Amino acid sequence: AQTVTQSQPEMSVQEAETVTLSCTYDTSESNYYLFWYKQPPSRQMILVIRQEAYKQQNATENRFSVNFQKAAKSFSLKISDSQLGDTAMYFCAFMKVAGNTGKLIFGQGTTLQVKP
Amino acid sequence: DGGITQSPKYLFRKEGQNVTLSCEQNLNHDAMYWYRQDPGQGLRLIYYSQIVNDFQKGDIAEGYSVSREKKESFPLTVTSAQKNPTAFYLCASSTAPRTNFREQFFGPGTRLTVL
């Protein structure tokens, strides 16, 4: 069975600074997706970034980038130039391709507070 | 606007009562999912459906039931057999995982409280 672990329950960062959120996962699958979702106080889940396991290049989306280390099973999220609107809970999630179920396995989440 | 709607936003239930949470999507997605979110925990999968008239149990299906009679709708019933139903419930949908899959889109959620 797959598991996803986020070891940082809470983090804080000053506005305009850079912060990195950690995520590790355990799987025997070779083909899978990894995601970071954001849940602001409104509780609406929003996709931040996704990574396909067969792609070696790290995904980037504007101020958000990942460090995908497949051998180490690590998938960290870097937020550059943090903004007050980045305050939210962030979830790392895993989805295997085999079986075609689309099931997402989530980590416990990291609450990020951006301070002015 | 395309999206996922969930109703009601807040729901109160007395112990021993069944209650049904609504989830509707107009994204033309084949797959739909129900997750439960508890404080300090990530989302856990309750049920999922990849096609009309078919659904499978997720990791925590006990005490819940679903139906998928229409592509657009995937209602979740929380039965009296669910021991601790107070939680935040999220519905999601996506294209089939092997058909140009991009992401799961989430609804705004329903907060269920058992009195």
PDB file of C-alpha atoms in Angstrom:
ATOM      1  CA  ALA A   1       0.000   0.000   0.000  1.00  0.00           C
ATOM      2  CA  GLN A   2       1.101   3.531  -0.714  1.00  0.00           C
ATOM      3  CA  THR A   3       1.664   6.068   2.055  1.00  0.00           C
ATOM      4  CA  VAL A   4       2.384   9.790   2.012  1.00  0.00           C
ATOM      5  CA  THR A   5       4.073  11.567   4.913  1.00  0.00           C
ATOM      6  CA  GLN A   6       4.317  15.281   5.610  1.00  0.00           C
ATOM      7  CA  SER A   7       6.511  15.684   8.671  1.00  0.00           C
ATOM      8  CA  GLN A   8       5.939  19.418   9.219  1.00  0.00           C
ATOM      9  CA  PRO A   9       2.492  20.056  10.766  1.00  0.00           C
ATOM     10  CA  GLU A  10       3.008  23.830  10.844  1.00  0.00           C
ATOM     11  CA  MET A  11       5.380  26.305   9.245  1.00  0.00           C
ATOM     12  CA  SER A  12       5.662  30.054   8.989  1.00  0.00           C
ATOM     13  CA  VAL A  13       7.487  32.404   6.640  1.00  0.00           C
ATOM     14  CA  GLN A  14       7.875  36.118   6.259  1.00  0.00           C
ATOM     15  CA  GLU A  15       6.243  37.770   3.284  1.00  0.00           C
ATOM     16  CA  ALA A  16       8.555  37.821   0.214  1.00  0.00           C
ATOM     17  CA  GLU A  17      10.751  35.053   1.642  1.00  0.00           C
ATOM     18  CA  THR A  18      11.120  31.473   0.361  1.00  0.00           C
ATOM     19  CA  VAL A  19       9.813  28.392   2.138  1.00  0.00           C
ATOM     20  CA  THR A  20      10.067  24.667   1.408  1.00  0.00           C
ATOM     21  CA  LEU A  21       7.469  22.096   2.437  1.00  0.00           C
ATOM     22  CA  SER A  22       8.548  18.470   2.705  1.00  0.00           C
ATOM     23  CA  CYS A  23       6.803  15.330   1.521  1.00  0.00           C
ATOM     24  CA  THR A  24       7.949  11.732   1.347  1.00  0.00           C
ATOM     25  CA  TYR A  25       6.051   8.770  -0.018  1.00  0.00           C
ATOM     26  CA  ASP A  26       6.355   5.036  -0.112  1.00  0.00           C
ATOM     27  CA  THR A  27       5.413   2.954  -3.131  1.00  0.00           C
ATOM     28  CA  SER A  28       6.562   0.043  -5.234  1.00  0.00           C
ATOM     29  CA  GLU A  29       4.914   1.517  -8.337  1.00  0.00           C
ATOM     30  CA  SER A  30       7.066   2.876 -11.150  1.00  0.00           C
ATOM     31  CA  ASN A  31       4.466   5.041 -12.861  1.00  0.00           C
ATOM     32  CA  TYR A  32       2.527   7.555 -10.805  1.00  0.00           C
ATOM     33  CA  TYR A  33       1.597  11.194 -10.305  1.00  0.00           C
ATOM     34  CA  LEU A  34       2.420  13.466  -7.385  1.00  0.00           C
ATOM     35  CA  PHE A  35       0.476  16.582  -6.491  1.00  0.00           C
ATOM     36  CA  TRP A  36       0.504  19.523  -4.148  1.00  0.00           C
ATOM     37  CA  TYR A  37      -2.939  20.866  -3.260  1.00  0.00           C
ATOM     38  CA  LYS A  38      -3.644  24.073  -1.362  1.00  0.00           C
ATOM     39  CA  GLN A  39      -6.576  24.483   1.034  1.00  0.00           C
ATOM     40  CA  PRO A  40      -7.023  28.122   2.116  1.00  0.00           C
ATOM     41  CA  PRO A  41      -9.333  29.130   4.987  1.00  0.00           C
ATOM     42  CA  SER A  42     -12.282  28.898   2.582  1.00  0.00           C
ATOM     43  CA  ARG A  43     -11.505  25.133   2.522  1.00  0.00           C
ATOM     44  CA  GLN A  44     -11.672  24.995  -1.293  1.00  0.00           C
ATOM     45  CA  MET A  45      -9.025  22.550  -2.504  1.00  0.00           C
ATOM     46  CA  ILE A  46      -6.919  24.003  -5.303  1.00  0.00           C
ATOM     47  CA  LEU A  47      -4.246  22.234  -7.326  1.00  0.00           C
ATOM     48  CA  VAL A  48      -0.885  23.974  -6.983  1.00  0.00           C
ATOM     49  CA  ILE A  49       1.390  21.756  -9.036  1.00  0.00           C
ATOM     50  CA  ARG A  50       1.683  18.218 -10.393  1.00  0.00           C
ATOM     51  CA  GLN A  51       4.573  15.964 -11.321  1.00  0.00           C
ATOM     52  CA  GLU A  52       4.578  12.861 -13.483  1.00  0.00           C
ATOM     53  CA  ALA A  53       7.004  10.257 -12.185  1.00  0.00           C
ATOM     54  CA  TYR A  54       8.462   9.420 -15.595  1.00  0.00           C
ATOM     55  CA  LYS A  55       9.526  13.041 -16.101  1.00  0.00           C
ATOM     56  CA  GLN A  56      12.915  13.849 -14.612  1.00  0.00           C
ATOM     57  CA  GLN A  57      12.474  17.587 -14.945  1.00  0.00           C
ATOM     58  CA  ASN A  58      11.024  19.257 -11.874  1.00  0.00           C
ATOM     59  CA  ALA A  59       7.655  20.929 -12.404  1.00  0.00           C
ATOM     60  CA  THR A  60       7.288  24.679 -11.949  1.00  0.00           C
ATOM     61  CA  GLU A  61       4.249  26.951 -11.858  1.00  0.00           C
ATOM     62  CA  ASN A  62       5.167  30.619 -11.446  1.00  0.00           C
ATOM     63  CA  ARG A  63       6.382  31.012  -7.833  1.00  0.00           C
ATOM     64  CA  PHE A  64       5.868  27.325  -7.054  1.00  0.00           C
ATOM     65  CA  SER A  65       8.368  24.612  -7.874  1.00  0.00           C
ATOM     66  CA  VAL A  66       9.074  21.095  -6.740  1.00  0.00           C
ATOM     67  CA  ASN A  67      12.170  19.082  -6.003  1.00  0.00           C
ATOM     68  CA  PHE A  68      11.310  15.568  -7.135  1.00  0.00           C
ATOM     69  CA  GLN A  69      13.797  12.928  -6.020  1.00  0.00           C
ATOM     70  CA  LYS A  70      12.404   9.639  -7.311  1.00  0.00           C
ATOM     71  CA  ALA A  71      15.044   7.364  -5.819  1.00  0.00           C
ATOM     72  CA  ALA A  72      14.658   8.981  -2.421  1.00  0.00           C
ATOM     73  CA  LYS A  73      10.855   9.109  -2.805  1.00  0.00           C
ATOM     74  CA  SER A  74      10.827  12.751  -1.891  1.00  0.00           C
ATOM     75  CA  PHE A  75       8.634  15.512  -3.340  1.00  0.00           C
ATOM     76  CA  SER A  76       9.147  18.910  -1.706  1.00  0.00           C
ATOM     77  CA  LEU A  77       7.369  22.149  -2.633  1.00  0.00           C
ATOM     78  CA  LYS A  78       9.230  25.457  -2.777  1.00  0.00           C
ATOM     79  CA  ILE A  79       7.280  28.689  -2.617  1.00  0.00           C
ATOM     80  CA  SER A  80       9.280  31.731  -3.670  1.00  0.00           C
ATOM     81  CA  ASP A  81       8.386  35.350  -2.884  1.00  0.00           C
ATOM     82  CA  SER A  82       5.733  34.232  -0.400  1.00  0.00           C
ATOM     83  CA  GLN A  83       2.532  36.229  -0.379  1.00  0.00           C
ATOM     84  CA  LEU A  84      -0.144  36.645   2.283  1.00  0.00           C
ATOM     85  CA  GLY A  85      -2.540  34.768   0.005  1.00  0.00           C
ATOM     86  CA  ASP A  86      -0.306  31.704   0.239  1.00  0.00           C
ATOM     87  CA  THR A  87      -1.488  31.198   3.825  1.00  0.00           C
ATOM     88  CA  ALA A  88      -3.219  27.826   3.705  1.00  0.00           C
ATOM     89  CA  MET A  89      -2.933  24.150   4.472  1.00  0.00           C
ATOM     90  CA  TYR A  90      -0.898  22.311   1.861  1.00  0.00           C
ATOM     91  CA  PHE A  91      -1.412  18.654   1.047  1.00  0.00           C
ATOM     92  CA  CYS A  92       0.912  16.347  -0.818  1.00  0.00           C
ATOM     93  CA  ALA A  93      -0.878  13.570  -2.716  1.00  0.00           C
ATOM     94  CA  PHE A  94       0.034  10.431  -4.655  1.00  0.00           C
ATOM     95  CA  MET A  95      -1.817   8.642  -7.426  1.00  0.00           C
ATOM     96  CA  LYS A  96      -0.674   5.451  -9.116  1.00  0.00           C
ATOM     97  CA  VAL A  97      -1.426   4.974 -12.785  1.00  0.00           C
ATOM     98  CA  ALA A  98      -1.917   1.201 -12.748  1.00  0.00           C
ATOM     99  CA  GLY A  99      -5.468   0.078 -12.135  1.00  0.00           C
ATOM    100  CA  ASN A 100      -6.938   3.278 -13.583  1.00  0.00           C
ATOM    101  CA  THR A 101      -8.782   4.119 -10.353  1.00  0.00           C
ATOM    102  CA  GLY A 102      -7.698   7.725  -9.979  1.00  0.00           C
ATOM    103  CA  LYS A 103      -7.483   7.277  -6.211  1.00  0.00           C
ATOM    104  CA  LEU A 104      -5.507   9.975  -4.427  1.00  0.00           C
ATOM    105  CA  ILE A 105      -3.537   9.179  -1.272  1.00  0.00           C
ATOM    106  CA  PHE A 106      -3.028  12.314   0.821  1.00  0.00           C
ATOM    107  CA  GLY A 107      -0.487  13.285   3.434  1.00  0.00           C
ATOM    108  CA  GLN A 108      -1.553  14.788   6.746  1.00  0.00           C
ATOM    109  CA  GLY A 109      -1.027  18.344   5.556  1.00  0.00           C
ATOM    110  CA  THR A 110       1.212  21.275   6.493  1.00  0.00           C
ATOM    111  CA  THR A 111      -0.317  24.521   7.714  1.00  0.00           C
ATOM    112  CA  LEU A 112       1.625  27.467   6.295  1.00  0.00           C
ATOM    113  CA  GLN A 113       1.324  30.933   7.790  1.00  0.00           C
ATOM    114  CA  VAL A 114       2.741  33.838   5.787  1.00  0.00           C
ATOM    115  CA  LYS A 115       3.507  36.773   8.080  1.00  0.00           C
ATOM    116  CA  PRO A 116       3.523  40.410   6.938  1.00  0.00           C
TER     117      PRO A 116
ATOM    118  CA  ASP B   1     -19.392  28.270 -15.344  1.00  0.00           C
ATOM    119  CA  GLY B   2     -18.212  24.685 -15.111  1.00  0.00           C
ATOM    120  CA  GLY B   3     -17.592  23.249 -11.718  1.00  0.00           C
ATOM    121  CA  ILE B   4     -18.652  21.083  -8.814  1.00  0.00           C
ATOM    122  CA  THR B   5     -21.378  22.026  -6.395  1.00  0.00           C
ATOM    123  CA  GLN B   6     -22.041  20.483  -3.013  1.00  0.00           C
ATOM    124  CA  SER B   7     -25.059  21.073  -0.851  1.00  0.00           C
ATOM    125  CA  PRO B   8     -25.779  21.920   1.807  1.00  0.00           C
ATOM    126  CA  LYS B   9     -22.730  23.814   3.058  1.00  0.00           C
ATOM    127  CA  TYR B  10     -23.571  22.992   6.687  1.00  0.00           C
ATOM    128  CA  LEU B  11     -25.632  20.018   7.848  1.00  0.00           C
ATOM    129  CA  PHE B  12     -26.740  19.010  11.299  1.00  0.00           C
ATOM    130  CA  ARG B  13     -27.946  15.534  12.101  1.00  0.00           C
ATOM    131  CA  LYS B  14     -29.311  13.839  15.163  1.00  0.00           C
ATOM    132  CA  GLU B  15     -27.809  10.558  16.189  1.00  0.00           C
ATOM    133  CA  GLY B  16     -29.516   7.606  14.539  1.00  0.00           C
ATOM    134  CA  GLN B  17     -30.589   9.518  11.439  1.00  0.00           C
ATOM    135  CA  ASN B  18     -29.416   8.949   7.898  1.00  0.00           C
ATOM    136  CA  VAL B  19     -28.452  12.021   5.899  1.00  0.00           C
ATOM    137  CA  THR B  20     -27.602  12.539   2.219  1.00  0.00           C
ATOM    138  CA  LEU B  21     -24.971  14.936   0.903  1.00  0.00           C
ATOM    139  CA  SER B  22     -25.357  16.189  -2.642  1.00  0.00           C
ATOM    140  CA  CYS B  23     -22.593  16.461  -5.245  1.00  0.00           C
ATOM    141  CA  GLU B  24     -23.180  17.661  -8.808  1.00  0.00           C
ATOM    142  CA  GLN B  25     -20.669  18.392 -11.567  1.00  0.00           C
ATOM    143  CA  ASN B  26     -21.072  19.891 -15.044  1.00  0.00           C
ATOM    144  CA  LEU B  27     -17.516  19.231 -16.187  1.00  0.00           C
ATOM    145  CA  ASN B  28     -18.499  16.126 -18.144  1.00  0.00           C
ATOM    146  CA  HIS B  29     -16.150  14.071 -15.985  1.00  0.00           C
ATOM    147  CA  ASP B  30     -16.513  10.309 -15.872  1.00  0.00           C
ATOM    148  CA  ALA B  31     -14.954   9.789 -12.447  1.00  0.00           C
ATOM    149  CA  MET B  32     -16.248  11.101  -9.116  1.00  0.00           C
ATOM    150  CA  TYR B  33     -14.955  10.724  -5.559  1.00  0.00           C
ATOM    151  CA  TRP B  34     -15.964  11.315  -1.962  1.00  0.00           C
ATOM    152  CA  TYR B  35     -13.392  12.204   0.702  1.00  0.00           C
ATOM    153  CA  ARG B  36     -13.641  12.780   4.407  1.00  0.00           C
ATOM    154  CA  GLN B  37     -11.425  15.341   6.183  1.00  0.00           C
ATOM    155  CA  ASP B  38     -10.883  15.336   9.947  1.00  0.00           C
ATOM    156  CA  PRO B  39      -8.846  17.925  11.901  1.00  0.00           C
ATOM    157  CA  GLY B  40      -5.124  17.282  11.692  1.00  0.00           C
ATOM    158  CA  GLN B  41      -5.556  14.596   9.058  1.00  0.00           C
ATOM    159  CA  GLY B  42      -5.409  14.486   5.338  1.00  0.00           C
ATOM    160  CA  LEU B  43      -8.299  13.518   3.127  1.00  0.00           C
ATOM    161  CA  ARG B  44      -9.399   9.894   3.182  1.00  0.00           C
ATOM    162  CA  LEU B  45     -11.301   8.256   0.341  1.00  0.00           C
ATOM    163  CA  ILE B  46     -14.801   6.978   1.129  1.00  0.00           C
ATOM    164  CA  TYR B  47     -16.164   5.865  -2.263  1.00  0.00           C
ATOM    165  CA  TYR B  48     -15.372   6.453  -5.907  1.00  0.00           C
ATOM    166  CA  SER B  49     -17.079   5.911  -9.219  1.00  0.00           C
ATOM    167  CA  GLN B  50     -15.430   5.718 -12.614  1.00  0.00           C
ATOM    168  CA  ILE B  51     -18.603   5.352 -14.651  1.00  0.00           C
ATOM    169  CA  VAL B  52     -22.365   5.589 -14.318  1.00  0.00           C
ATOM    170  CA  ASN B  53     -24.008   2.719 -12.408  1.00  0.00           C
ATOM    171  CA  ASP B  54     -20.691   1.556 -10.997  1.00  0.00           C
ATOM    172  CA  PHE B  55     -18.803   2.491  -7.823  1.00  0.00           C
ATOM    173  CA  GLN B  56     -16.166   1.037  -5.504  1.00  0.00           C
ATOM    174  CA  LYS B  57     -15.378   1.282  -1.818  1.00  0.00           C
ATOM    175  CA  GLY B  58     -12.493   3.439  -0.744  1.00  0.00           C
ATOM    176  CA  ASP B  59     -10.465   3.151   2.432  1.00  0.00           C
ATOM    177  CA  ILE B  60     -13.203   4.123   4.927  1.00  0.00           C
ATOM    178  CA  ALA B  61     -16.521   3.032   3.333  1.00  0.00           C
ATOM    179  CA  GLU B  62     -18.122   1.539   6.459  1.00  0.00           C
ATOM    180  CA  GLY B  63     -21.270   3.426   7.434  1.00  0.00           C
ATOM    181  CA  TYR B  64     -21.580   5.175   4.067  1.00  0.00           C
ATOM    182  CA  SER B  65     -23.432   4.449   0.836  1.00  0.00           C
ATOM    183  CA  VAL B  66     -23.484   6.042  -2.623  1.00  0.00           C
ATOM    184  CA  SER B  67     -25.277   5.864  -5.941  1.00  0.00           C
ATOM    185  CA  ARG B  68     -24.294   6.912  -9.461  1.00  0.00           C
ATOM    186  CA  GLU B  69     -27.443   6.965 -11.557  1.00  0.00           C
ATOM    187  CA  LYS B  70     -26.388   9.980 -13.608  1.00  0.00           C
ATOM    188  CA  LYS B  71     -22.983  11.095 -14.843  1.00  0.00           C
ATOM    189  CA  GLU B  72     -23.419  14.485 -13.214  1.00  0.00           C
ATOM    190  CA  SER B  73     -24.457  13.321  -9.748  1.00  0.00           C
ATOM    191  CA  PHE B  74     -22.821  11.265  -6.992  1.00  0.00           C
ATOM    192  CA  PRO B  75     -24.758  11.602  -3.704  1.00  0.00           C
ATOM    193  CA  LEU B  76     -23.323  10.275  -0.444  1.00  0.00           C
ATOM    194  CA  THR B  77     -25.524   8.909   2.342  1.00  0.00           C
ATOM    195  CA  VAL B  78     -24.141   8.888   5.855  1.00  0.00           C
ATOM    196  CA  THR B  79     -25.997   6.161   7.680  1.00  0.00           C
ATOM    197  CA  SER B  80     -26.631   5.641  11.377  1.00  0.00           C
ATOM    198  CA  ALA B  81     -24.012   2.891  11.242  1.00  0.00           C
ATOM    199  CA  GLN B  82     -21.239   5.463  10.848  1.00  0.00           C
ATOM    200  CA  LYS B  83     -19.795   5.729  14.370  1.00  0.00           C
ATOM    201  CA  ASN B  84     -18.250   9.181  14.147  1.00  0.00           C
ATOM    202  CA  PRO B  85     -19.753  11.072  11.198  1.00  0.00           C
ATOM    203  CA  THR B  86     -18.892  14.623  12.272  1.00  0.00           C
ATOM    204  CA  ALA B  87     -16.394  15.791   9.644  1.00  0.00           C
ATOM    205  CA  PHE B  88     -15.855  17.871   6.533  1.00  0.00           C
ATOM    206  CA  TYR B  89     -16.846  16.038   3.345  1.00  0.00           C
ATOM    207  CA  LEU B  90     -15.358  16.835  -0.037  1.00  0.00           C
ATOM    208  CA  CYS B  91     -16.545  15.659  -3.431  1.00  0.00           C
ATOM    209  CA  ALA B  92     -14.213  15.608  -6.435  1.00  0.00           C
ATOM    210  CA  SER B  93     -14.323  14.690 -10.099  1.00  0.00           C
ATOM    211  CA  SER B  94     -11.854  14.049 -12.884  1.00  0.00           C
ATOM    212  CA  THR B  95     -11.461  12.696 -16.367  1.00  0.00           C
ATOM    213  CA  ALA B  96     -10.708   8.988 -16.461  1.00  0.00           C
ATOM    214  CA  PRO B  97      -7.159   8.499 -15.149  1.00  0.00           C
ATOM    215  CA  ARG B  98      -5.851   7.217 -18.475  1.00  0.00           C
ATOM    216  CA  THR B  99      -7.636   9.791 -20.613  1.00  0.00           C
ATOM    217  CA  ASN B 100      -5.670  13.046 -20.584  1.00  0.00           C
ATOM    218  CA  PHE B 101      -5.784  13.083 -16.805  1.00  0.00           C
ATOM    219  CA  ARG B 102      -4.777  16.394 -15.281  1.00  0.00           C
ATOM    220  CA  GLU B 103      -6.148  16.670 -11.785  1.00  0.00           C
ATOM    221  CA  GLN B 104      -9.072  16.065  -9.522  1.00  0.00           C
ATOM    222  CA  PHE B 105     -11.325  19.087  -9.174  1.00  0.00           C
ATOM    223  CA  PHE B 106     -12.923  19.592  -5.777  1.00  0.00           C
ATOM    224  CA  GLY B 107     -16.241  20.982  -4.636  1.00  0.00           C
ATOM    225  CA  PRO B 108     -16.545  23.501  -1.772  1.00  0.00           C
ATOM    226  CA  GLY B 109     -17.380  20.827   0.796  1.00  0.00           C
ATOM    227  CA  THR B 110     -20.109  20.058   3.327  1.00  0.00           C
ATOM    228  CA  ARG B 111     -19.563  20.342   7.060  1.00  0.00           C
ATOM    229  CA  LEU B 112     -21.605  17.638   8.823  1.00  0.00           C
ATOM    230  CA  THR B 113     -22.184  17.870  12.561  1.00  0.00           C
ATOM    231  CA  VAL B 114     -23.931  15.202  14.589  1.00  0.00           C
ATOM    232  CA  LEU B 115     -25.772  16.612  17.574  1.00  0.00           C
TER     233      LEU B 115
END
